[in-house]
XYZ file of N, CA and C in Angstrom:
519
model
N 0.824 -1.195 0.000
C 0.000 0.000 0.000
C 0.866 1.255 0.000
N 1.966 1.220 0.722
C 2.855 2.386 0.781
C 3.375 2.725 -0.610
N 3.724 1.704 -1.379
C 4.219 1.935 -2.739
C 3.134 2.565 -3.608
N 1.911 2.092 -3.473
C 0.810 2.663 -4.251
C 0.596 4.121 -3.868
N 0.586 4.425 -2.580
C 0.401 5.811 -2.139
C 1.523 6.704 -2.660
N 2.747 6.185 -2.659
C 3.869 6.956 -3.217
C 3.672 7.207 -4.695
N 3.274 6.167 -5.432
C 3.099 6.321 -6.882
C 1.972 7.297 -7.214
N 1.027 7.446 -6.309
C -0.097 8.368 -6.516
C 0.203 9.757 -5.970
N 1.406 9.942 -5.423
C 1.791 11.202 -4.805
C 0.771 11.601 -3.733
N 0.429 10.628 -2.902
C -0.572 10.847 -1.857
C -0.070 11.872 -0.843
N -0.931 12.774 -0.443
C -0.552 13.744 0.589
C -0.170 13.028 1.885
N 0.823 13.528 2.594
C 1.259 12.894 3.839
C 0.139 12.724 4.868
N -0.755 13.702 4.946
C -1.842 13.584 5.928
C -2.773 12.427 5.581
N -3.000 12.184 4.294
C -3.834 11.051 3.900
C -3.167 9.744 4.312
N -1.875 9.622 4.065
C -1.152 8.414 4.472
C -1.233 8.219 5.984
N -1.118 9.289 6.746
C -1.218 9.206 8.202
C -2.615 8.751 8.613
N -3.634 9.289 7.952
C -5.010 8.892 8.255
C -5.219 7.409 7.978
N -4.764 6.952 6.824
C -4.935 5.546 6.470
C -4.208 4.644 7.468
N -3.050 5.072 7.931
C -2.327 4.287 8.930
C -3.102 4.238 10.243
N -3.634 5.366 10.670
C -4.390 5.408 11.930
C -5.615 4.500 11.858
N -6.344 4.558 10.756
C -7.541 3.713 10.610
C -7.142 2.243 10.536
N -6.047 1.953 9.841
C -5.549 0.571 9.776
C -5.206 0.068 11.171
N -4.530 0.891 11.971
C -4.152 0.478 13.324
C -5.388 0.182 14.178
N -6.422 0.983 14.045
C -7.662 0.747 14.780
C -8.346 -0.517 14.258
N -8.358 -0.710 12.956
C -8.941 -1.934 12.392
C -8.221 -3.164 12.929
N -6.929 -3.047 13.101
C -6.151 -4.160 13.662
C -6.649 -4.498 15.066
N -6.917 -3.486 15.865
C -7.456 -3.717 17.210
C -8.826 -4.386 17.137
N -9.663 -3.938 16.200
C -10.997 -4.514 16.051
C -10.945 -5.982 15.650
N -10.117 -6.312 14.658
C -10.085 -7.712 14.205
C -9.426 -8.611 15.240
N -8.425 -8.109 15.953
C -7.830 -8.910 17.033
C -8.890 -9.237 18.082
N -9.654 -8.234 18.472
C -10.715 -8.422 19.460
C -11.766 -9.389 18.934
N -12.181 -9.215 17.691
C -13.216 -10.092 17.112
C -12.739 -11.542 17.071
N -11.502 -11.747 16.712
C -10.981 -13.121 16.675
C -10.935 -13.747 18.069
N -10.577 -12.968 19.067
C -10.504 -13.494 20.444
C -11.880 -13.749 21.040
N -12.799 -12.818 20.849
C -14.093 -12.884 21.536
C -15.231 -13.447 20.691
N -15.002 -13.583 19.392
C -16.052 -14.064 18.489
C -15.469 -15.031 17.462
N -14.933 -16.146 17.936
C -14.280 -17.077 17.008
C -15.225 -17.632 15.943
N -16.518 -17.598 16.185
C -17.474 -18.099 15.189
C -17.832 -17.046 14.135
N -17.375 -15.811 14.322
C -17.649 -14.760 13.338
C -16.797 -15.023 12.106
N -17.458 -15.256 11.010
C -16.761 -15.576 9.760
C -16.436 -14.279 9.022
N -15.141 -13.911 9.031
C -14.729 -12.711 8.311
C -13.294 -12.876 7.845
N -12.931 -12.079 6.854
C -11.596 -12.105 6.267
C -10.764 -10.988 6.899
N -9.913 -11.374 7.824
C -9.078 -10.426 8.561
C -8.251 -9.559 7.618
N -7.584 -10.190 6.666
C -6.706 -9.452 5.759
C -7.491 -8.468 4.892
N -8.701 -8.836 4.515
C -9.527 -7.923 3.728
C -9.887 -6.685 4.539
N -10.222 -6.871 5.809
C -10.539 -5.729 6.673
C -9.326 -4.808 6.787
N -8.167 -5.382 7.011
C -6.966 -4.562 7.164
C -6.617 -3.843 5.862
N -6.774 -4.529 4.738
C -6.532 -3.884 3.448
C -7.543 -2.753 3.231
N -8.802 -3.021 3.520
C -9.837 -2.007 3.348
C -9.590 -0.776 4.197
N -9.155 -1.000 5.432
C -8.858 0.136 6.314
C -7.679 0.948 5.788
N -6.710 0.263 5.216
C -5.509 0.937 4.716
C -5.720 1.641 3.383
N -6.837 1.385 2.718
C -7.066 1.957 1.389
C -8.384 2.701 1.244
N -9.212 2.723 2.251
C -10.582 3.206 2.099
C -10.691 4.626 1.539
N -9.752 5.488 1.813
C -9.818 6.879 1.342
C -8.837 7.192 0.223
N -8.329 6.176 -0.459
C -7.323 6.396 -1.500
C -7.839 7.320 -2.606
N -9.131 7.374 -2.807
C -9.710 8.265 -3.812
C -9.500 9.742 -3.506
N -9.089 10.052 -2.297
C -8.799 11.449 -1.955
C -7.515 11.927 -2.612
N -6.749 10.998 -3.217
C -5.603 11.428 -4.012
C -6.075 12.083 -5.296
N -7.296 11.782 -5.712
C -7.911 12.362 -6.911
C -8.756 13.569 -6.530
N -9.457 13.478 -5.424
C -10.348 14.549 -4.952
C -9.718 15.190 -3.717
N -8.693 15.974 -3.953
C -7.900 16.562 -2.864
C -8.713 17.460 -1.941
N -9.751 18.102 -2.465
C -10.550 18.982 -1.605
C -11.228 18.195 -0.489
N -11.430 16.896 -0.696
C -12.086 16.084 0.326
C -11.138 15.687 1.463
N -9.891 16.129 1.376
C -8.977 15.933 2.502
C -9.347 16.839 3.670
N -9.959 17.974 3.364
C -10.289 18.917 4.429
C -11.734 19.393 4.383
N -12.511 18.852 3.466
C -13.930 19.218 3.382
C -14.744 17.954 3.114
N -15.998 18.005 3.491
C -16.870 16.845 3.286
C -17.042 16.566 1.798
N -17.286 15.315 1.503
C -17.528 14.921 0.126
C -17.477 13.418 -0.028
N -18.097 12.926 -1.074
C -18.124 11.481 -1.293
C -17.603 11.078 -2.667
N -17.142 12.032 -3.459
C -16.634 11.703 -4.792
C -15.427 10.776 -4.712
N -14.689 10.835 -3.601
C -13.503 9.985 -3.451
C -13.847 8.507 -3.360
N -15.070 8.181 -2.998
C -15.437 6.778 -2.787
C -15.371 5.979 -4.092
N -16.125 6.370 -5.084
C -16.089 5.655 -6.367
C -14.743 5.849 -7.050
N -14.168 7.043 -6.921
C -12.853 7.286 -7.523
C -11.801 6.361 -6.924
N -11.878 6.127 -5.629
C -10.927 5.230 -4.972
C -11.081 3.800 -5.438
N -12.312 3.360 -5.547
C -12.554 2.000 -6.044
C -11.994 1.851 -7.448
N -12.277 2.800 -8.319
C -11.789 2.754 -9.700
C -10.264 2.812 -9.743
N -9.676 3.621 -8.898
C -8.226 3.751 -8.845
C -7.572 2.428 -8.439
N -8.120 1.792 -7.432
C -7.575 0.512 -6.988
C -7.714 -0.550 -8.080
N -8.870 -0.579 -8.720
C -9.069 -1.540 -9.818
C -8.060 -1.288 -10.934
N -7.825 -0.028 -11.254
C -6.874 0.322 -12.311
C -5.442 -0.080 -11.956
N -5.173 -0.229 -10.675
C -3.839 -0.647 -10.230
C -3.785 -2.147 -9.928
N -4.747 -2.882 -10.429
C -4.701 -4.337 -10.332
C -5.244 -4.943 -9.059
N -5.880 -4.151 -8.218
C -6.472 -4.681 -6.994
C -7.780 -5.377 -7.365
N -8.026 -6.501 -6.770
C -9.238 -7.268 -7.080
C -10.482 -6.490 -6.653
N -11.590 -6.687 -7.359
C -12.837 -6.022 -6.958
C -13.239 -6.340 -5.516
N -12.936 -7.543 -5.068
C -13.264 -7.964 -3.695
C -12.592 -7.058 -2.666
N -11.392 -6.571 -2.989
C -10.680 -5.697 -2.059
C -10.873 -4.215 -2.382
N -11.009 -3.893 -3.640
C -11.190 -2.487 -4.043
C -12.513 -1.930 -3.543
N -13.458 -2.805 -3.249
C -14.805 -2.352 -2.864
C -14.814 -1.463 -1.638
N -13.859 -1.669 -0.722
C -13.880 -0.919 0.539
C -13.779 0.585 0.324
N -13.099 1.000 -0.729
C -13.013 2.431 -1.020
C -14.403 3.000 -1.294
N -15.276 2.171 -1.822
C -16.629 2.616 -2.134
C -17.667 2.314 -1.068
N -17.382 1.380 -0.153
C -18.398 0.981 0.828
C -18.186 1.529 2.228
N -17.066 2.174 2.479
C -16.770 2.563 3.860
C -17.733 3.595 4.436
N -18.531 4.216 3.612
C -19.515 5.186 4.122
C -20.946 4.767 3.821
N -21.135 3.545 3.329
C -22.494 3.112 2.959
C -22.825 1.782 3.614
N -22.817 1.781 4.923
C -23.001 0.544 5.672
C -24.443 0.041 5.693
N -25.388 0.781 5.130
C -26.786 0.332 5.140
C -27.180 -0.443 3.889
N -26.266 -0.648 2.965
C -26.579 -1.414 1.752
C -27.049 -2.818 2.153
N -28.018 -3.362 1.435
C -28.594 -4.648 1.840
C -27.612 -5.821 1.811
N -26.615 -5.770 0.962
C -25.682 -6.897 0.838
C -24.332 -6.624 1.503
N -24.320 -5.711 2.449
C -23.069 -5.317 3.093
C -22.506 -6.485 3.907
N -21.222 -6.701 3.788
C -20.559 -7.792 4.501
C -20.000 -7.300 5.828
N -19.741 -8.218 6.726
C -19.197 -7.856 8.031
C -17.850 -7.154 7.876
N -17.066 -7.524 6.869
C -15.792 -6.850 6.638
C -15.998 -5.361 6.369
N -17.008 -5.043 5.565
C -17.316 -3.638 5.261
C -17.715 -2.888 6.523
N -18.495 -3.552 7.374
C -18.913 -2.916 8.624
C -17.713 -2.640 9.529
N -16.782 -3.575 9.581
C -15.603 -3.382 10.425
C -14.716 -2.255 9.901
N -14.561 -2.148 8.587
C -13.797 -1.031 8.019
C -14.500 0.289 8.338
N -15.805 0.324 8.156
C -16.569 1.542 8.461
C -16.434 1.914 9.930
N -16.513 0.914 10.799
C -16.401 1.165 12.234
C -15.010 1.713 12.574
N -13.975 1.133 11.990
C -12.610 1.631 12.231
C -12.476 3.074 11.767
N -13.116 3.398 10.637
C -13.028 4.749 10.092
C -13.769 5.766 10.950
N -14.646 5.317 11.799
C -15.339 6.231 12.707
C -14.650 6.299 14.074
N -14.359 5.131 14.634
C -13.894 5.107 16.026
C -12.449 5.562 16.176
N -11.682 5.623 15.083
C -10.290 6.100 15.199
C -10.253 7.501 15.805
N -11.317 8.283 15.542
C -11.391 9.643 16.086
C -12.458 9.745 17.181
N -12.870 8.594 17.675
C -13.861 8.481 18.755
C -15.244 8.976 18.345
N -15.588 8.789 17.088
C -16.933 9.127 16.627
C -17.793 7.883 16.748
N -18.878 8.005 17.468
C -19.791 6.885 17.670
C -21.002 7.073 16.764
N -21.339 6.030 16.000
C -22.475 6.046 15.078
C -23.365 4.869 15.444
N -24.458 5.170 16.122
C -25.320 4.124 16.675
C -25.819 3.143 15.610
N -26.254 3.649 14.482
C -26.776 2.778 13.429
C -25.716 1.763 12.979
N -24.505 2.217 12.784
C -23.406 1.338 12.385
C -23.101 0.330 13.492
N -23.010 0.795 14.700
C -22.711 -0.095 15.816
C -23.803 -1.142 15.993
N -25.053 -0.753 15.789
C -26.156 -1.719 15.887
C -26.030 -2.825 14.844
N -25.600 -2.477 13.640
C -25.403 -3.481 12.597
C -24.285 -4.448 12.976
N -23.219 -3.921 13.557
C -22.116 -4.779 14.003
C -22.595 -5.679 15.139
N -23.308 -5.130 16.085
C -23.832 -5.910 17.210
C -24.715 -7.051 16.703
N -25.546 -6.780 15.735
C -26.419 -7.818 15.173
C -25.587 -8.961 14.606
N -24.526 -8.632 13.881
C -23.649 -9.677 13.321
C -22.944 -10.453 14.421
N -22.490 -9.745 15.440
C -21.796 -10.405 16.545
C -22.731 -11.356 17.289
N -23.956 -10.901 17.556
C -24.924 -11.731 18.272
C -25.301 -12.966 17.456
N -25.455 -12.801 16.164
C -25.787 -13.946 15.305
C -24.665 -14.977 15.321
N -23.426 -14.526 15.356
C -22.289 -15.444 15.346
C -22.075 -16.114 16.698
N -22.310 -15.389 17.777
C -21.988 -15.903 19.113
C -23.141 -16.625 19.787
N -24.376 -16.278 19.406
C -25.532 -16.834 20.098
C -25.866 -16.081 21.374
N -25.067 -15.054 21.690
C -25.368 -14.239 22.863
C -26.420 -13.195 22.496
N -26.985 -12.570 23.507
C -27.993 -11.548 23.255
C -27.341 -10.297 22.666
N -28.147 -9.531 21.964
C -27.656 -8.272 21.398
C -27.166 -7.352 22.513
N -27.845 -7.385 23.658
C -27.435 -6.536 24.769
C -26.035 -6.911 25.262
N -25.770 -8.208 25.407
C -24.436 -8.643 25.821
C -23.379 -8.197 24.811
N -23.707 -8.365 23.546
C -22.767 -7.970 22.500
C -22.544 -6.465 22.492
N -23.617 -5.717 22.691
C -23.480 -4.265 22.750
C -22.540 -3.863 23.885
N -22.717 -4.464 25.051
C -21.887 -4.113 26.205
C -20.411 -4.415 25.923
N -20.137 -5.550 25.304
C -18.759 -5.912 24.994
C -18.168 -4.956 23.952
N -18.946 -4.680 22.903
C -18.463 -3.776 21.852
C -18.298 -2.360 22.399
N -19.238 -1.924 23.195
C -19.161 -0.582 23.770
C -17.895 -0.423 24.616
N -17.569 -1.441 25.375
C -16.347 -1.402 26.185
C -15.118 -1.286 25.289
N -15.063 -2.094 24.241
C -13.938 -2.036 23.309
C -13.837 -0.667 22.649
N -14.954 -0.166 22.139
C -14.930 1.117 21.438
C -14.551 2.255 22.381
N -14.952 2.154 23.634
C -14.541 3.151 24.620
C -13.030 3.148 24.813
N -12.449 1.947 24.912
C -10.989 1.850 25.078
C -10.269 2.381 23.844
N -10.745 2.017 22.656
C -10.110 2.512 21.435
C -10.278 4.027 21.339
N -11.470 4.496 21.640
C -11.743 5.932 21.577
C -10.861 6.749 22.503
N -10.425 6.146 23.603
C -9.549 6.861 24.542
C -8.241 7.294 23.891
N -7.839 6.628 22.822
C -6.600 6.992 22.134
C -6.795 7.946 20.976
N -8.006 8.457 20.814
C -8.316 9.312 19.657
C -7.478 10.583 19.619
N -7.272 11.210 20.754
C -6.504 12.459 20.748
C -5.094 12.243 20.206
N -4.469 11.134 20.586
C -3.125 10.852 20.090
C -3.148 10.568 18.584
N -4.163 9.831 18.115
C -4.248 9.549 16.682
C -4.530 10.821 15.889
N -5.395 11.675 16.404
C -5.678 12.944 15.727
C -4.432 13.825 15.677
N -3.671 13.841 16.762
C -2.432 14.634 16.781
C -1.420 14.050 15.794
N -1.337 12.734 15.730
C -0.446 12.080 14.767
C -0.814 12.498 13.346
N -2.089 12.421 13.018
C -2.531 12.795 11.678
C -2.257 14.271 11.408
N -2.561 15.114 12.373
C -2.390 16.562 12.192
C -0.929 16.977 12.071
N -0.020 16.111 12.491
C 1.401 16.454 12.408
C 1.949 16.351 10.976
N 1.117 15.876 10.061
C 1.516 15.751 8.658
C 0.782 16.804 7.825
N 1.456 17.364 6.829
C 0.802 18.383 6.010
C -0.290 17.795 5.130
N -1.305 18.607 4.854
C -2.400 18.178 3.986
C -1.889 17.969 2.568
N -0.984 18.785 2.143
C -0.429 18.681 0.795
C 1.064 18.413 0.890
N 1.550 17.539 -0.028
C 2.956 17.121 -0.032
C 3.871 18.267 -0.164
């Protein structure tokens, strides 16, 4: 991924953001593997998705500091053009659309990492993750919510450091 970002002349702040989200995704998948061994998901796909979800911002630079969604499809197309499989390129396009009917648990985990890295809590997204966790574990949704809430609280506690890390890099190269 680092080589691809270099070849795209990715802004340093974007690379820092992708690293921060990847690091949080790593915490999420480690936790899921330990506490939800029956949850069927592709760990490497989640980590790849977290590391590439905003790559389209190399094309839509204004979305580095302003809201926008043009980077989503652009990122998917960019990854496909660089030989990334559609199965993995999809995360660039799905990380903000977790309500799609065919959304996979991997997409939900990437979306969750992209929110909780900065301690942003999105109830609708978390509820979808809880539903998947409860279905896999056989535990109640309430039990799953409590476990996930505890994890997200711990991850969220590190948000200030991750935000400072990202802010220490310039928006433009």
